[in-house]
PDB file of C-alpha atoms in Angstrom:
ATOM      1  CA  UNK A   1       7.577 -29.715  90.637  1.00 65.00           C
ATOM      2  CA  UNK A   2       9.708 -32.591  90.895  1.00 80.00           C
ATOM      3  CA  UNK A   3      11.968 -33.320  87.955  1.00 90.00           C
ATOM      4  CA  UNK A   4      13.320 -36.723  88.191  1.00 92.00           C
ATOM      5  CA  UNK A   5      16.750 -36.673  86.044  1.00 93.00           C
ATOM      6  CA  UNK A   6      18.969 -35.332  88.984  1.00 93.00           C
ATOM      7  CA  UNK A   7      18.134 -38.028  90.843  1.00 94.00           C
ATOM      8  CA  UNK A   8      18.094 -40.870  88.199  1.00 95.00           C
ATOM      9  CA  UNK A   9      21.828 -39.528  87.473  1.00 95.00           C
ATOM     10  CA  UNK A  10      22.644 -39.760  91.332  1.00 96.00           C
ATOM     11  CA  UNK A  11      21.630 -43.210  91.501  1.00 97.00           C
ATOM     12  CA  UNK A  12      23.198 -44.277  88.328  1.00 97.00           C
ATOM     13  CA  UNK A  13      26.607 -42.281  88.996  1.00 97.00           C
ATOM     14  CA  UNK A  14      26.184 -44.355  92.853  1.00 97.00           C
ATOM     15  CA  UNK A  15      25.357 -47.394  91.281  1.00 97.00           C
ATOM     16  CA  UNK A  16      28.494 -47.057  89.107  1.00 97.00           C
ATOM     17  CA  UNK A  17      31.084 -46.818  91.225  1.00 97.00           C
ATOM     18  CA  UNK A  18      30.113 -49.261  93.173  1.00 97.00           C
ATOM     19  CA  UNK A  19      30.064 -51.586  90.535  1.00 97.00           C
ATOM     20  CA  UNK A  20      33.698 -50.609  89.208  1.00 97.00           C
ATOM     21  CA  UNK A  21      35.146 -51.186  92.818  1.00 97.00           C
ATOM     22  CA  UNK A  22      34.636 -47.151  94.118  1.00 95.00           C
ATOM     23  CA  UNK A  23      32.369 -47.483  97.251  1.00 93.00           C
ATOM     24  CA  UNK A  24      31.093 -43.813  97.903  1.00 96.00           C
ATOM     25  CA  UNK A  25      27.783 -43.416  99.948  1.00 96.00           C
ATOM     26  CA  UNK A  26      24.533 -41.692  97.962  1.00 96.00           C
ATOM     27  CA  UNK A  27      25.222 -38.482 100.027  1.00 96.00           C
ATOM     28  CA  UNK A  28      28.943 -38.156  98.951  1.00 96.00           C
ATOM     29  CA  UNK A  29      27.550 -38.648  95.290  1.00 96.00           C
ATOM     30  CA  UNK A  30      25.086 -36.038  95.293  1.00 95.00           C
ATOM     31  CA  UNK A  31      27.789 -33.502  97.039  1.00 95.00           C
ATOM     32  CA  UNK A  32      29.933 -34.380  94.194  1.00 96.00           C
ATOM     33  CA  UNK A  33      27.233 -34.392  91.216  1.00 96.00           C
ATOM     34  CA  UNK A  34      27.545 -30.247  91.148  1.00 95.00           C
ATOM     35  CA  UNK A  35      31.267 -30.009  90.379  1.00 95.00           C
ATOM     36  CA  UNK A  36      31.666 -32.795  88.230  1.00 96.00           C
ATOM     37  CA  UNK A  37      28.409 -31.505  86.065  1.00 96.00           C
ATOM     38  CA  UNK A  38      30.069 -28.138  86.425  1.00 96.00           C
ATOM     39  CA  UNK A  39      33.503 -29.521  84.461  1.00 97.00           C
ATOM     40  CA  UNK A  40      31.200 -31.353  82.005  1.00 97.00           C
ATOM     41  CA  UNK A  41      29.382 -28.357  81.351  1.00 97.00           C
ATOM     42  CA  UNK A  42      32.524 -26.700  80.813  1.00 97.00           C
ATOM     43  CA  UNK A  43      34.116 -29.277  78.450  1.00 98.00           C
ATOM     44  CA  UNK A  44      30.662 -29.184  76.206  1.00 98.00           C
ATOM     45  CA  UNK A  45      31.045 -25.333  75.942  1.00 98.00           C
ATOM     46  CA  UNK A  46      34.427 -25.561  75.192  1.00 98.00           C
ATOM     47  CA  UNK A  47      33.312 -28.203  72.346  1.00 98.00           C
ATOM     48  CA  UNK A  48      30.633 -26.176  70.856  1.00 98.00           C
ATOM     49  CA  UNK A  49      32.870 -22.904  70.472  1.00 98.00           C
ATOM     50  CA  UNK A  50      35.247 -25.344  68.783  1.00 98.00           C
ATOM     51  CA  UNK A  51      32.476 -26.682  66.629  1.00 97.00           C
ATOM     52  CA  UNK A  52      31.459 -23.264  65.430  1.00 96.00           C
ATOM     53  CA  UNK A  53      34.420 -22.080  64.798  1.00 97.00           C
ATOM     54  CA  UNK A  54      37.361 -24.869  64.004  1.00 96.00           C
ATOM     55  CA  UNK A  55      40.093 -22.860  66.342  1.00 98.00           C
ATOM     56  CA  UNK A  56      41.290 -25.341  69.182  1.00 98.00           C
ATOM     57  CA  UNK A  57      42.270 -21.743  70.740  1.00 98.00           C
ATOM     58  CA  UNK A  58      38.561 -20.408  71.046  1.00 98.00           C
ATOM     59  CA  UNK A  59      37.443 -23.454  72.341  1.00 98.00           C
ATOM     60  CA  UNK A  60      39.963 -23.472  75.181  1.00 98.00           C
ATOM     61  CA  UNK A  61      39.384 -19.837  75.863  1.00 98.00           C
ATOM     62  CA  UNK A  62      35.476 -20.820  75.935  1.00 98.00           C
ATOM     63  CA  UNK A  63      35.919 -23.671  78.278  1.00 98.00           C
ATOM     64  CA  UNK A  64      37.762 -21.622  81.105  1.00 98.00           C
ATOM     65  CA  UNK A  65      35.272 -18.330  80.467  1.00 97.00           C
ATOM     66  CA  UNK A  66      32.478 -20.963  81.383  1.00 97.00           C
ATOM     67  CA  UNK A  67      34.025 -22.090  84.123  1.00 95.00           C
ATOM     68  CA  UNK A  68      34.507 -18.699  85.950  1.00 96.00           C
ATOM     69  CA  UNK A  69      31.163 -17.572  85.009  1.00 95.00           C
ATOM     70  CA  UNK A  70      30.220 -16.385  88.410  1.00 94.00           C
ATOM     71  CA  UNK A  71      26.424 -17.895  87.668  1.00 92.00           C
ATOM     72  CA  UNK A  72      27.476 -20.873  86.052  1.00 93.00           C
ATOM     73  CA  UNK A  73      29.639 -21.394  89.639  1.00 93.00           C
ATOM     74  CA  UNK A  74      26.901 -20.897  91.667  1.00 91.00           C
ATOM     75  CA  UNK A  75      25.335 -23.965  90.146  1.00 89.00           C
ATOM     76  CA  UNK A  76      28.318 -25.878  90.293  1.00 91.00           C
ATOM     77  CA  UNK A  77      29.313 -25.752  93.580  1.00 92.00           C
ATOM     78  CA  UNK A  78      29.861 -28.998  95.783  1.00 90.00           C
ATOM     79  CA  UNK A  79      27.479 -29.691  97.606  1.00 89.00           C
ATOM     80  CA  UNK A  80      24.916 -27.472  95.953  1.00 89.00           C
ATOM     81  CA  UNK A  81      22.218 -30.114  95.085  1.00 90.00           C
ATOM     82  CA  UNK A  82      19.638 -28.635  92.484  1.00 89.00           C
ATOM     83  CA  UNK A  83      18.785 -29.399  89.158  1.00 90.00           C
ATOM     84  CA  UNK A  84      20.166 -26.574  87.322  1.00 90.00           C
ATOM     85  CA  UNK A  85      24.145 -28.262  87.916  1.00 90.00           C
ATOM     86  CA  UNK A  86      22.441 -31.241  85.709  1.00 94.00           C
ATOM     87  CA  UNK A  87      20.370 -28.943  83.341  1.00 94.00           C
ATOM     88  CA  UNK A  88      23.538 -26.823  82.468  1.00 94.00           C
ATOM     89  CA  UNK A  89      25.211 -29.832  81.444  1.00 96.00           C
ATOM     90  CA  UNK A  90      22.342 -31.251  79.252  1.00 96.00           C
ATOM     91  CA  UNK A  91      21.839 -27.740  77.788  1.00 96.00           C
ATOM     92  CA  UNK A  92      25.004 -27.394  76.613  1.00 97.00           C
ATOM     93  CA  UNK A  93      25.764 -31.002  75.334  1.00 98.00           C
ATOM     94  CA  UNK A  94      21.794 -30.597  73.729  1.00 98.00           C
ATOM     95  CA  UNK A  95      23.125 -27.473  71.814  1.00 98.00           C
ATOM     96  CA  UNK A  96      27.366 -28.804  71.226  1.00 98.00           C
ATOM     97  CA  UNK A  97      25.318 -32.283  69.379  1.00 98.00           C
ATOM     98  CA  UNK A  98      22.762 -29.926  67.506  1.00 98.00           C
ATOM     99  CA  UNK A  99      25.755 -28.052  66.040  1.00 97.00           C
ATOM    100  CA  UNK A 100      27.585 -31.295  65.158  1.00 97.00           C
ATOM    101  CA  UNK A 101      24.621 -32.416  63.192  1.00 97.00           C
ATOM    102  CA  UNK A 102      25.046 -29.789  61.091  1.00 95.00           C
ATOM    103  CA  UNK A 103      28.786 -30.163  60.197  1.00 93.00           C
ATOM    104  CA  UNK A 104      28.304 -32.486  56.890  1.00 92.00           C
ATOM    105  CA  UNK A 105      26.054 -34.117  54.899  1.00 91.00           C
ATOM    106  CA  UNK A 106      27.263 -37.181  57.142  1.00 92.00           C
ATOM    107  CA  UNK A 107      26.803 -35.810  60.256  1.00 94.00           C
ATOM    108  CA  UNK A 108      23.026 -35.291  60.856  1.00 94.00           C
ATOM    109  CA  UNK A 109      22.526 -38.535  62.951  1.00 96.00           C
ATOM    110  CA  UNK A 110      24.006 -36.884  65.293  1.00 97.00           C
ATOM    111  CA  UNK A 111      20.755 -35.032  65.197  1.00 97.00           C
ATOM    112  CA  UNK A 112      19.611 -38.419  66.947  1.00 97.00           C
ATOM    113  CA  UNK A 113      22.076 -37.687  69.808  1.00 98.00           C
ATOM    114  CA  UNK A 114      21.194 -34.137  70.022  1.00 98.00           C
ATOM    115  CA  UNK A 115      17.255 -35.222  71.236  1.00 97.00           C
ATOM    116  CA  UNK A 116      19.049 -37.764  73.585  1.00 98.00           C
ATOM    117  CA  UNK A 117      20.558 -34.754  75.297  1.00 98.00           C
ATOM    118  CA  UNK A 118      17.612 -32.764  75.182  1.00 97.00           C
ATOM    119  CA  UNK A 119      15.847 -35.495  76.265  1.00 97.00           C
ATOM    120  CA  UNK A 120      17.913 -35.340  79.253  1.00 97.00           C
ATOM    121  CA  UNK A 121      17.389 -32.022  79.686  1.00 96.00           C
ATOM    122  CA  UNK A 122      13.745 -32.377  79.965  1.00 96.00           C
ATOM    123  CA  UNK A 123      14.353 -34.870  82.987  1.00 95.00           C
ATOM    124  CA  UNK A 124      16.642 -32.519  84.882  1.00 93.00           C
ATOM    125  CA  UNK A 125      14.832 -29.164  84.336  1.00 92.00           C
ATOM    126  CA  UNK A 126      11.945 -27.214  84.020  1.00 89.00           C
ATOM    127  CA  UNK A 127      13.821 -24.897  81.120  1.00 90.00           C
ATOM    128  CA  UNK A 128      13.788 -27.111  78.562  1.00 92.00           C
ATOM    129  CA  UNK A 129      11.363 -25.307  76.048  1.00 94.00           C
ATOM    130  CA  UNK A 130      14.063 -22.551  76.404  1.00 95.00           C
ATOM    131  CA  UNK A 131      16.305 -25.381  74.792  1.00 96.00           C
ATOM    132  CA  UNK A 132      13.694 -26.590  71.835  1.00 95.00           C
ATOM    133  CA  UNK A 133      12.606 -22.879  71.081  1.00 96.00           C
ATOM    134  CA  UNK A 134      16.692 -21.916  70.928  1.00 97.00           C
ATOM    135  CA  UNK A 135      17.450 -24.996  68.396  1.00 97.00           C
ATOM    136  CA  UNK A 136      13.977 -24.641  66.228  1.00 96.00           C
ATOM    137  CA  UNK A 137      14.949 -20.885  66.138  1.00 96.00           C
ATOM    138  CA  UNK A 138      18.409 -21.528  64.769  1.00 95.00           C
ATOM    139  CA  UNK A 139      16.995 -24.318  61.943  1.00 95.00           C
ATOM    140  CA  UNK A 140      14.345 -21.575  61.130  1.00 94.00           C
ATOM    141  CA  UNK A 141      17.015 -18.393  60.992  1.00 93.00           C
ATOM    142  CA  UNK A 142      19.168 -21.148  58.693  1.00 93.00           C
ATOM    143  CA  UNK A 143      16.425 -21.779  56.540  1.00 92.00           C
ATOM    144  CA  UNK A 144      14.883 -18.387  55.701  1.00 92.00           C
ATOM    145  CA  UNK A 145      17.190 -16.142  56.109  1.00 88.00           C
ATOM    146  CA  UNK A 146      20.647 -17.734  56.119  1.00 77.00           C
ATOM    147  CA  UNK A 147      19.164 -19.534  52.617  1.00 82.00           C
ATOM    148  CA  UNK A 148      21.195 -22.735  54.108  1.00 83.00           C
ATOM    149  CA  UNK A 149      18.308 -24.752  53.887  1.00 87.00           C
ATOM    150  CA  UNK A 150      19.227 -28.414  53.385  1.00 89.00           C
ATOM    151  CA  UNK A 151      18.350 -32.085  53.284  1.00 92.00           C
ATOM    152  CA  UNK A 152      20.970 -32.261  56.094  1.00 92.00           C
ATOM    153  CA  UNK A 153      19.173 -29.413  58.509  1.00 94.00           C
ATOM    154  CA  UNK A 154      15.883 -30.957  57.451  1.00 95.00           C
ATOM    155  CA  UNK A 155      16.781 -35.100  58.787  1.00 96.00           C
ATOM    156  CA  UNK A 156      18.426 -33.582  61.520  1.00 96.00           C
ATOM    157  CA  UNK A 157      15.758 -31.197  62.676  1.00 97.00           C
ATOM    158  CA  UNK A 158      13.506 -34.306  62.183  1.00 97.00           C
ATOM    159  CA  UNK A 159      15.508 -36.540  64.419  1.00 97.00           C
ATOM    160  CA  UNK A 160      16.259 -34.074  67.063  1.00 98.00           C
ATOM    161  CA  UNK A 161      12.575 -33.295  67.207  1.00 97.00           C
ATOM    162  CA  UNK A 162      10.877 -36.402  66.791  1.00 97.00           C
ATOM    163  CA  UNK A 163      13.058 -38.604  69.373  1.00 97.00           C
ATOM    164  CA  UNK A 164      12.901 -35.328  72.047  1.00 97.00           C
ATOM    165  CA  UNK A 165       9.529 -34.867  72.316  1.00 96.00           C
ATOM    166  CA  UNK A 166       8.888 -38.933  71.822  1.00 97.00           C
ATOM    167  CA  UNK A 167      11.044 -39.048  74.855  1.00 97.00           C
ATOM    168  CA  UNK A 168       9.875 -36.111  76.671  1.00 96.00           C
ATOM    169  CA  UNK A 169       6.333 -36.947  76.787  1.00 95.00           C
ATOM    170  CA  UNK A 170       7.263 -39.651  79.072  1.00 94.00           C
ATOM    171  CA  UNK A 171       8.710 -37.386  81.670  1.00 93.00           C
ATOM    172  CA  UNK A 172       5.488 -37.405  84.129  1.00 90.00           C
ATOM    173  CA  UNK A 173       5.955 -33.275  84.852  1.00 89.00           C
ATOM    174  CA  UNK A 174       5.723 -33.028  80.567  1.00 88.00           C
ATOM    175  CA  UNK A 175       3.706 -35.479  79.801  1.00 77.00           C
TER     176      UNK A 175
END
């Protein structure tokens, strides 16, 4: 089963830095694609300890246990082209965003950008439902047994939701 986001990225990242004066050849890209989703993956782990906990320290300490995660290296290694160095990436920004939306009573549109990364995820990977059943699971545990139910969990549930699986019914493999 093909998933088309790895390549759709590869193209785009190509396209980019061709356009911003960085000539590099398709292959080089896609050599590349695995470490630098490997740092990003990184960064967004390091973002959503931060998130859930407010200590600059945990984050930092979260960012550099990711990245010698002897699994999450083996999907981050140059030259290692498969879709899981994309999908770790998406997972993790899909869950940092999701965790953000939840922040304030201001913050749920980021509930919006949280089904753009899933969304993402969906293109890259074959493990997304892990991804929707982790997020519904957390909005559920919130509501009945954390009693944290809000109007804020509820719109950005909603959003998160709605625009990923609007968006992922369009991925051919999904849809």
């Amino acid at each position: 089963t093909i998933y088309p986001g790895m390549q759709f990225t590869s193209v785009f990242i190509h396209d980019f830095l061709q356009k911003v004066g960085y000539p590099m050849s398709l292959n080089d890209v896609c050599c590349y694609v695995p470490a630098w989703f490997g740092v990003i993956a990184s960064l967004f782990t390091g973002l959503l300890a931060y998130e859930c906990t407010g200590s600059k320290n945990v984050g930092a300490v979260a960012t550099m246990i990711m990245s010698i995660i002897p699994a999450h290296i083996m999907r981050s290694v140059g030259g290692g082209y498969d879709n899981e160095c994309v999908a770790m990436t998406a997972m993790t920004m899909t869950f940092y965003f999701w965790v953000r939306s939840l922040r304030n009573d201001r913050s749920w549109m980021f509930g919006a950008v949280a089904g753009l990364a899933y969304f993402y995820m969906v293109a890259a990977w074959g493990g997304y439902i892990f991804v929707l059943n982790m997020v519904g699971f957390h909005a559920g545990v919130l509501t009945l047994f954390g009693g944290r139910f809000s109007f804020k969990l509820q719109k950005a549930y909603s959003l998160f939701y709605i625009i990923g699986t609007l968006l992922a019914i369009q991925i051919p493999v999904v849809g």
